[in-house]
Tab-separated table of C-alpha atoms in Angstrom:
chain	number	residue	atom	x	y	z
A	1	UNK	CA	54.947	-30.146	48.707
A	2	UNK	CA	54.491	-26.612	49.055
A	3	UNK	CA	51.789	-25.574	51.577
A	4	UNK	CA	48.593	-23.777	49.979
A	5	UNK	CA	47.138	-22.621	53.297
A	6	UNK	CA	47.951	-22.422	56.918
A	7	UNK	CA	47.483	-25.901	58.784
A	8	UNK	CA	44.727	-26.513	60.911
A	9	UNK	CA	46.024	-28.029	64.085
A	10	UNK	CA	44.553	-31.404	65.774
A	11	UNK	CA	43.542	-29.246	68.720
A	12	UNK	CA	41.099	-27.152	66.406
A	13	UNK	CA	37.584	-28.205	66.492
A	14	UNK	CA	36.214	-26.284	63.522
A	15	UNK	CA	35.103	-29.147	61.520
A	16	UNK	CA	31.714	-29.605	63.509
A	17	UNK	CA	29.453	-29.414	60.551
A	18	UNK	CA	31.731	-32.503	58.990
A	19	UNK	CA	31.561	-34.547	62.140
A	20	UNK	CA	27.747	-34.141	62.074
A	21	UNK	CA	27.264	-35.051	58.367
A	22	UNK	CA	29.457	-38.194	59.072
A	23	UNK	CA	27.357	-39.155	61.730
A	24	UNK	CA	24.206	-38.918	59.956
A	25	UNK	CA	25.413	-40.772	57.195
A	26	UNK	CA	27.280	-43.658	58.932
A	27	UNK	CA	26.887	-43.385	62.570
A	28	UNK	CA	29.273	-42.447	65.056
A	29	UNK	CA	30.511	-45.970	65.936
A	30	UNK	CA	31.993	-46.499	62.454
A	31	UNK	CA	34.749	-44.243	63.157
A	32	UNK	CA	35.582	-45.749	66.332
A	33	UNK	CA	35.253	-49.321	65.181
A	34	UNK	CA	37.593	-48.381	62.081
A	35	UNK	CA	40.382	-45.963	63.515
A	36	UNK	CA	40.369	-46.917	67.019
A	37	UNK	CA	39.288	-43.184	67.907
A	38	UNK	CA	35.663	-41.521	68.321
A	39	UNK	CA	34.284	-39.271	65.867
A	40	UNK	CA	35.559	-35.776	66.275
A	41	UNK	CA	35.534	-32.435	64.739
A	42	UNK	CA	39.113	-32.318	64.152
A	43	UNK	CA	41.967	-34.580	62.601
A	44	UNK	CA	42.535	-35.361	58.750
A	45	UNK	CA	39.540	-36.805	57.360
A	46	UNK	CA	37.270	-34.039	58.745
A	47	UNK	CA	39.933	-31.296	57.771
A	48	UNK	CA	40.180	-32.735	54.179
A	49	UNK	CA	36.146	-32.623	53.691
A	50	UNK	CA	36.000	-29.005	55.186
A	51	UNK	CA	38.961	-27.771	52.810
A	52	UNK	CA	37.650	-29.511	49.606
A	53	UNK	CA	34.001	-28.762	50.206
A	54	UNK	CA	33.824	-25.692	52.251
A	55	UNK	CA	36.985	-23.710	50.941
A	56	UNK	CA	37.049	-25.308	47.730
A	57	UNK	CA	40.499	-25.755	48.019
A	58	UNK	CA	42.419	-27.931	45.558
A	59	UNK	CA	45.945	-29.510	46.211
A	60	UNK	CA	48.289	-32.243	45.271
A	61	UNK	CA	48.376	-33.882	48.836
A	62	UNK	CA	46.509	-33.622	52.186
A	63	UNK	CA	49.296	-34.315	54.624
A	64	UNK	CA	49.767	-34.231	58.507
A	65	UNK	CA	52.811	-32.808	60.041
A	66	UNK	CA	54.935	-35.990	60.258
A	67	UNK	CA	53.949	-37.098	56.478
A	68	UNK	CA	54.750	-33.299	55.515
A	69	UNK	CA	58.226	-33.878	56.804
A	70	UNK	CA	58.819	-37.397	55.420
A	71	UNK	CA	57.740	-35.603	51.869
A	72	UNK	CA	60.277	-32.772	52.411
A	73	UNK	CA	62.819	-35.416	53.644
A	74	UNK	CA	62.449	-38.031	50.772
A	75	UNK	CA	60.391	-36.552	48.137
A	76	UNK	CA	57.528	-38.720	49.306
A	77	UNK	CA	54.899	-38.735	51.943
A	78	UNK	CA	55.032	-41.425	54.302
A	79	UNK	CA	53.192	-41.958	57.859
A	80	UNK	CA	52.847	-44.884	60.354
A	81	UNK	CA	49.831	-46.649	61.493
A	82	UNK	CA	49.445	-45.568	64.880
A	83	UNK	CA	49.634	-41.812	63.411
A	84	UNK	CA	47.152	-42.721	60.509
A	85	UNK	CA	44.702	-44.097	62.822
A	86	UNK	CA	44.765	-41.326	65.348
A	87	UNK	CA	44.307	-39.153	62.174
A	88	UNK	CA	41.195	-41.095	61.445
A	89	UNK	CA	42.207	-42.061	57.666
A	90	UNK	CA	43.018	-45.665	58.303
A	91	UNK	CA	41.249	-49.028	59.421
A	92	UNK	CA	43.803	-50.062	62.229
A	93	UNK	CA	42.791	-53.815	61.986
A	94	UNK	CA	43.578	-54.234	58.431
A	95	UNK	CA	46.407	-51.575	58.327
A	96	UNK	CA	45.490	-49.480	55.400
A	97	UNK	CA	43.779	-46.314	54.597
A	98	UNK	CA	39.770	-46.770	54.659
A	99	UNK	CA	37.739	-46.594	51.288
A	100	UNK	CA	34.753	-45.102	53.181
A	101	UNK	CA	36.553	-42.522	54.880
A	102	UNK	CA	38.317	-41.379	51.950
A	103	UNK	CA	35.144	-41.281	50.109
A	104	UNK	CA	33.603	-39.064	52.622
A	105	UNK	CA	36.706	-36.756	52.617
A	106	UNK	CA	36.402	-36.712	48.918
A	107	UNK	CA	40.250	-37.644	48.982
A	108	UNK	CA	41.834	-40.460	46.521
A	109	UNK	CA	44.454	-42.622	48.346
A	110	UNK	CA	47.240	-41.377	46.251
A	111	UNK	CA	46.650	-37.998	47.866
A	112	UNK	CA	47.585	-39.153	51.062
A	113	UNK	CA	50.804	-40.415	52.968
A	114	UNK	CA	51.666	-44.018	52.434
A	115	UNK	CA	51.264	-46.007	55.334
A	116	UNK	CA	54.664	-47.613	56.430
A	117	UNK	CA	54.928	-49.690	59.459
A	118	UNK	CA	56.881	-48.213	62.703
A	119	UNK	CA	60.609	-49.033	62.312
A	120	UNK	CA	60.671	-49.859	58.627
A	121	UNK	CA	63.078	-48.165	56.354
A	122	UNK	CA	60.697	-46.353	54.442
A	123	UNK	CA	63.303	-44.457	51.721
A	124	UNK	CA	66.574	-42.945	51.615
A	125	UNK	CA	66.504	-39.040	51.874
A	126	UNK	CA	66.536	-37.109	48.834
A	127	UNK	CA	69.413	-35.367	47.319
A	128	UNK	CA	68.473	-31.807	48.430
A	129	UNK	CA	67.747	-32.991	52.081
A	130	UNK	CA	70.930	-34.621	52.299
A	131	UNK	CA	72.687	-31.436	51.102
A	132	UNK	CA	70.585	-29.314	53.452
A	133	UNK	CA	71.382	-31.327	56.350
A	134	UNK	CA	74.793	-31.971	55.587
A	135	UNK	CA	74.582	-35.785	55.325
A	136	UNK	CA	75.082	-38.612	52.934
A	137	UNK	CA	72.282	-39.526	50.502
A	138	UNK	CA	72.441	-43.174	51.741
A	139	UNK	CA	70.847	-41.693	55.117
A	140	UNK	CA	67.979	-43.979	55.689
A	141	UNK	CA	64.360	-42.382	56.389
A	142	UNK	CA	62.431	-44.739	59.230
A	143	UNK	CA	58.769	-44.553	59.640
A	144	UNK	CA	58.438	-43.658	63.253
A	145	UNK	CA	55.423	-43.531	65.473
A	146	UNK	CA	52.795	-41.171	67.150
A	147	UNK	CA	54.550	-39.270	70.209
A	148	UNK	CA	52.932	-41.398	72.840
A	149	UNK	CA	53.883	-44.653	71.143
A	150	UNK	CA	57.308	-43.707	70.740
A	151	UNK	CA	57.406	-42.934	74.373
A	152	UNK	CA	55.670	-45.921	75.228
A	153	UNK	CA	58.595	-47.705	73.612
A	154	UNK	CA	61.306	-45.394	74.796
A	155	UNK	CA	60.067	-45.992	78.482
A	156	UNK	CA	60.973	-49.627	78.202
A	157	UNK	CA	57.350	-51.152	78.111
A	158	UNK	CA	57.486	-54.129	75.767
A	159	UNK	CA	55.184	-56.557	77.356
A	160	UNK	CA	51.130	-56.627	77.112
A	161	UNK	CA	49.942	-55.024	80.156
A	162	UNK	CA	52.635	-52.456	80.817
A	163	UNK	CA	51.483	-49.038	81.184
A	164	UNK	CA	53.107	-45.641	80.968
A	165	UNK	CA	51.939	-42.275	82.318
A	166	UNK	CA	53.539	-39.618	80.159
A	167	UNK	CA	53.248	-35.978	81.585
A	168	UNK	CA	53.826	-32.610	80.099
A	169	UNK	CA	51.335	-30.258	78.830
A	170	UNK	CA	48.876	-32.909	78.579
A	171	UNK	CA	49.028	-36.237	80.744
A	172	UNK	CA	48.562	-39.563	79.033
A	173	UNK	CA	48.065	-43.169	80.153
A	174	UNK	CA	49.142	-45.662	77.664
A	175	UNK	CA	48.803	-49.402	77.964
A	176	UNK	CA	49.762	-52.187	75.861
A	177	UNK	CA	47.228	-54.747	75.058
A	178	UNK	CA	46.754	-57.777	72.722
A	179	UNK	CA	43.749	-56.579	70.553
A	180	UNK	CA	41.279	-54.025	69.814
A	181	UNK	CA	38.477	-54.048	72.568
A	182	UNK	CA	35.855	-52.034	70.954
A	183	UNK	CA	33.245	-52.322	73.804
A	184	UNK	CA	36.165	-50.508	76.260
A	185	UNK	CA	35.245	-47.392	74.344
A	186	UNK	CA	38.957	-46.148	74.838
A	187	UNK	CA	40.979	-44.722	72.026
A	188	UNK	CA	43.165	-47.638	70.665
A	189	UNK	CA	46.135	-47.702	68.018
A	190	UNK	CA	48.686	-49.973	66.876
A	191	UNK	CA	51.754	-49.863	68.892
A	192	UNK	CA	55.058	-48.973	67.817
A	193	UNK	CA	56.640	-52.325	67.964
A	194	UNK	CA	56.034	-56.010	68.825
A	195	UNK	CA	52.718	-56.254	66.945
A	196	UNK	CA	50.739	-55.220	69.959
A	197	UNK	CA	47.800	-52.490	70.282
A	198	UNK	CA	47.750	-49.672	72.716
A	199	UNK	CA	45.001	-48.253	74.710
A	200	UNK	CA	45.248	-44.699	75.485
A	201	UNK	CA	43.342	-42.008	77.503
A	202	UNK	CA	44.737	-38.379	77.963
A	203	UNK	CA	44.134	-35.455	80.247
A	204	UNK	CA	44.721	-32.686	77.903
A	205	UNK	CA	45.451	-29.987	80.370
A	206	UNK	CA	47.405	-31.771	83.057
A	207	UNK	CA	50.847	-30.074	83.256
A	208	UNK	CA	49.217	-26.804	81.795
A	209	UNK	CA	47.132	-26.351	85.085
A	210	UNK	CA	50.553	-26.033	87.026
A	211	UNK	CA	51.758	-23.791	84.586
A	212	UNK	CA	48.553	-21.613	84.643
A	213	UNK	CA	49.160	-21.380	88.223
A	214	UNK	CA	52.885	-20.716	87.856
A	215	UNK	CA	52.218	-17.662	85.326
A	216	UNK	CA	49.002	-16.175	86.784
A	217	UNK	CA	48.738	-17.021	90.514
A	218	UNK	CA	52.021	-17.518	92.562
A	219	UNK	CA	54.547	-14.855	92.824
A	220	UNK	CA	56.668	-14.143	89.677
A	221	UNK	CA	59.966	-15.394	88.976
A	222	UNK	CA	59.480	-18.761	90.716
A	223	UNK	CA	60.889	-21.865	89.427
A	224	UNK	CA	59.074	-25.263	89.477
A	225	UNK	CA	61.719	-26.346	92.029
A	226	UNK	CA	60.554	-23.536	94.198
A	227	UNK	CA	57.064	-24.560	94.061
A	228	UNK	CA	58.132	-28.110	94.763
A	229	UNK	CA	59.633	-26.703	98.070
A	230	UNK	CA	56.759	-24.071	98.841
A	231	UNK	CA	53.884	-26.879	98.192
A	232	UNK	CA	55.818	-29.901	100.044
A	233	UNK	CA	54.607	-28.721	103.452
A	234	UNK	CA	51.133	-27.635	102.426
A	235	UNK	CA	47.704	-29.580	102.811
A	236	UNK	CA	45.072	-29.671	100.081
A	237	UNK	CA	42.978	-32.659	100.194
A	238	UNK	CA	43.433	-33.453	103.849
A	239	UNK	CA	42.169	-29.945	104.601
A	240	UNK	CA	39.128	-30.467	101.977
A	241	UNK	CA	40.665	-28.340	99.103
A	242	UNK	CA	40.248	-30.104	95.490
A	243	UNK	CA	41.006	-29.179	92.039
A	244	UNK	CA	39.414	-30.495	89.006
A	245	UNK	CA	41.233	-30.353	85.826
A	246	UNK	CA	38.506	-31.638	83.629
A	247	UNK	CA	36.691	-29.538	80.801
A	248	UNK	CA	35.734	-26.574	83.172
A	249	UNK	CA	38.650	-26.264	85.624
A	250	UNK	CA	37.418	-25.806	89.234
A	251	UNK	CA	38.443	-25.704	92.743
A	252	UNK	CA	36.374	-26.754	95.746
A	253	UNK	CA	36.578	-26.192	99.272
A	254	UNK	CA	38.541	-22.684	98.961
A	255	UNK	CA	38.711	-20.739	102.322
A	256	UNK	CA	40.109	-17.335	103.268
A	257	UNK	CA	43.134	-19.274	104.771
A	258	UNK	CA	44.300	-20.512	101.403
A	259	UNK	CA	47.029	-18.991	99.441
A	260	UNK	CA	48.477	-19.599	96.106
A	261	UNK	CA	50.658	-22.404	97.150
A	262	UNK	CA	47.621	-24.523	98.825
A	263	UNK	CA	45.821	-24.102	95.223
A	264	UNK	CA	49.334	-25.402	93.587
A	265	UNK	CA	49.218	-28.215	95.696
A	266	UNK	CA	45.576	-28.837	94.893
A	267	UNK	CA	46.320	-28.938	91.272
A	268	UNK	CA	48.864	-31.528	91.785
A	269	UNK	CA	46.643	-33.647	93.420
A	270	UNK	CA	43.838	-33.078	91.137
A	271	UNK	CA	45.495	-33.988	88.344
A	272	UNK	CA	46.637	-37.308	89.719
A	273	UNK	CA	43.117	-38.040	90.995
A	274	UNK	CA	41.995	-37.349	87.330
A	275	UNK	CA	44.648	-39.726	85.854
A	276	UNK	CA	43.609	-42.524	88.557
A	277	UNK	CA	40.108	-42.601	86.718
A	278	UNK	CA	41.904	-42.941	83.396
A	279	UNK	CA	44.461	-45.603	84.550
A	280	UNK	CA	41.134	-47.699	85.302
A	281	UNK	CA	39.796	-47.437	81.859
A	282	UNK	CA	43.278	-48.481	80.108
A	283	UNK	CA	44.134	-51.154	82.509
A	284	UNK	CA	40.634	-52.472	84.002
A	285	UNK	CA	42.520	-55.245	85.712
A	286	UNK	CA	44.923	-53.053	87.857
A	287	UNK	CA	48.461	-52.580	87.783
A	288	UNK	CA	51.344	-52.889	90.314
A	289	UNK	CA	53.869	-50.374	88.462
A	290	UNK	CA	53.828	-48.234	85.709
A	291	UNK	CA	56.454	-46.139	83.747
A	292	UNK	CA	56.397	-42.400	84.844
A	293	UNK	CA	58.023	-40.088	82.262
A	294	UNK	CA	58.038	-36.431	81.100
A	295	UNK	CA	58.049	-32.925	82.955
A	296	UNK	CA	56.357	-34.148	86.172
A	297	UNK	CA	59.121	-37.142	86.683
A	298	UNK	CA	61.520	-34.477	87.302
A	299	UNK	CA	59.522	-32.924	90.387
A	300	UNK	CA	60.049	-35.127	93.379
A	301	UNK	CA	56.910	-33.815	95.140
A	302	UNK	CA	54.849	-34.398	92.156
A	303	UNK	CA	56.160	-37.933	91.435
A	304	UNK	CA	55.391	-38.574	95.305
A	305	UNK	CA	52.036	-37.357	95.067
A	306	UNK	CA	50.968	-39.572	91.935
A	307	UNK	CA	52.744	-42.682	93.446
A	308	UNK	CA	50.533	-42.135	96.889
A	309	UNK	CA	47.160	-41.318	94.986
A	310	UNK	CA	47.761	-44.298	92.255
A	311	UNK	CA	49.066	-46.528	94.896
A	312	UNK	CA	51.612	-48.110	92.319
A	313	UNK	CA	55.298	-48.233	91.720
A	314	UNK	CA	56.559	-45.448	89.457
A	315	UNK	CA	59.299	-46.512	87.252
A	316	UNK	CA	61.349	-43.448	86.159
A	317	UNK	CA	63.417	-43.962	82.912
A	318	UNK	CA	66.903	-42.240	83.128
A	319	UNK	CA	66.426	-40.595	79.985
A	320	UNK	CA	64.031	-37.378	80.229
A	321	UNK	CA	63.149	-37.079	76.616
A	322	UNK	CA	61.536	-40.551	76.339
A	323	UNK	CA	59.751	-40.137	72.932
A	324	UNK	CA	62.806	-39.076	71.429
A	325	UNK	CA	64.706	-42.283	72.651
A	326	UNK	CA	61.611	-44.322	71.422
A	327	UNK	CA	61.891	-42.663	67.785
A	328	UNK	CA	65.955	-43.473	67.948
A	329	UNK	CA	65.267	-46.945	68.745
A	330	UNK	CA	63.007	-47.151	65.891
A	331	UNK	CA	65.495	-45.537	63.616
A	332	UNK	CA	68.243	-47.630	64.683
A	333	UNK	CA	66.089	-50.683	64.031
A	334	UNK	CA	65.164	-49.506	60.692
A	335	UNK	CA	68.637	-48.913	59.696
A	336	UNK	CA	69.898	-52.427	60.898
A	337	UNK	CA	71.966	-51.082	64.091
A	338	UNK	CA	69.583	-53.022	66.311
A	339	UNK	CA	67.875	-56.214	66.111
A	340	UNK	CA	64.831	-55.165	67.555
A	341	UNK	CA	63.358	-51.685	68.854
A	342	UNK	CA	63.415	-53.246	72.318
A	343	UNK	CA	67.438	-53.817	71.990
A	344	UNK	CA	67.627	-50.157	71.080
A	345	UNK	CA	65.967	-48.944	73.882
A	346	UNK	CA	67.892	-51.167	76.018
A	347	UNK	CA	71.296	-49.736	74.689
A	348	UNK	CA	70.388	-46.175	74.539
A	349	UNK	CA	69.089	-45.878	78.308
A	350	UNK	CA	69.489	-47.646	81.230
A	351	UNK	CA	67.397	-49.130	84.408
A	352	UNK	CA	64.650	-47.047	85.701
A	353	UNK	CA	64.504	-45.637	89.194
A	354	UNK	CA	61.736	-46.693	91.345
A	355	UNK	CA	59.314	-44.659	93.692
A	356	UNK	CA	57.046	-46.633	95.781
A	357	UNK	CA	53.827	-45.442	97.496
A	358	UNK	CA	53.723	-44.712	101.026
A	359	UNK	CA	51.215	-47.005	102.780
A	360	UNK	CA	49.718	-44.567	105.082
A	361	UNK	CA	49.510	-41.634	102.425
A	362	UNK	CA	48.056	-44.295	100.030
A	363	UNK	CA	45.227	-45.103	102.616
A	364	UNK	CA	44.340	-41.237	102.949
A	365	UNK	CA	44.381	-40.517	99.359
A	366	UNK	CA	42.137	-43.729	98.708
A	367	UNK	CA	39.445	-41.996	100.610
A	368	UNK	CA	40.222	-38.626	99.299
A	369	UNK	CA	39.782	-39.939	95.656
A	370	UNK	CA	36.134	-40.856	96.701
A	371	UNK	CA	35.649	-37.242	97.886
A	372	UNK	CA	37.065	-35.986	94.553
A	373	UNK	CA	34.776	-38.295	92.684
A	374	UNK	CA	31.740	-36.899	94.521
A	375	UNK	CA	32.707	-33.447	93.944
A	376	UNK	CA	33.427	-33.958	90.330
A	377	UNK	CA	30.834	-36.565	89.195
A	378	UNK	CA	28.526	-34.034	87.668
A	379	UNK	CA	31.006	-32.132	85.742
């Protein structure tokens, strides 16, 4: 369990040749129907093939970040099914590593982390780890979940149809569903608890767009609270100013009268418009409320804008580090402290606060959203 090279991160798309080779052999649909995620030039399967064939690298194990940490903690690598599907090594319907994917990667199952269900006690921590951490060797190592699914659990979502909007560098919409709908084309994973599945659609640069504005366009030294106050009285969509946060970021309708705070307001609205489209993909039947978590939930302005554009009730949990809370609930369940992960969430957290959309602003934003789609449909 000593690294033999620097890691290839999930955001690194260098494995394009490997992805093309896979598509030529098996078609692109196989990856999605097996793992719940579309074929991409990243993730573990493509990375292993590149390292073995392209770099002629030899290693005892091929591990992602969570499985590497588990190996250091227990002496054996573990992963959970939500992570193994996203890493594109596992068949999420069978709950096991997929032989065809392993054959393509030229990897043996024993070289990968063992899949342990989320919330299960995988092992006790090792003597060395216990000594390093200052805890007893009786400490239990519990299988966790992919961050969005830990956050979904921590938010309080527990019923099929519940939806969470997680905000940070990326914004992600995740919904609990009762099965894998292959026709939807939306990424699916096994949820952290309850045997349900989850659909996820993410906007990789949601919060990053406002951070870029803060660091590169707006006056230096402003806090996000300052930006909230400055942008509260500005108009963006109402004056014809729009921002598209998709692949090639772009502003539309900028005039000489606009300043940085107008643009920042447009960024807040544009991110919420983009999320509205994703919400329809993961919850095509519509929703009346969703859990709203992460950095943007600390912004009164961005919260209000999001509620108005989505035209739904936003439920804001009292704990901001919601993925950590979900992980703690899983740990408590696996260690026998809680009867269910949901009980752990209720005992560790409290009732969410609600922000409701304003009817007049929601009506305006409904028309503005159609203009946004017209401007960005060709992108």
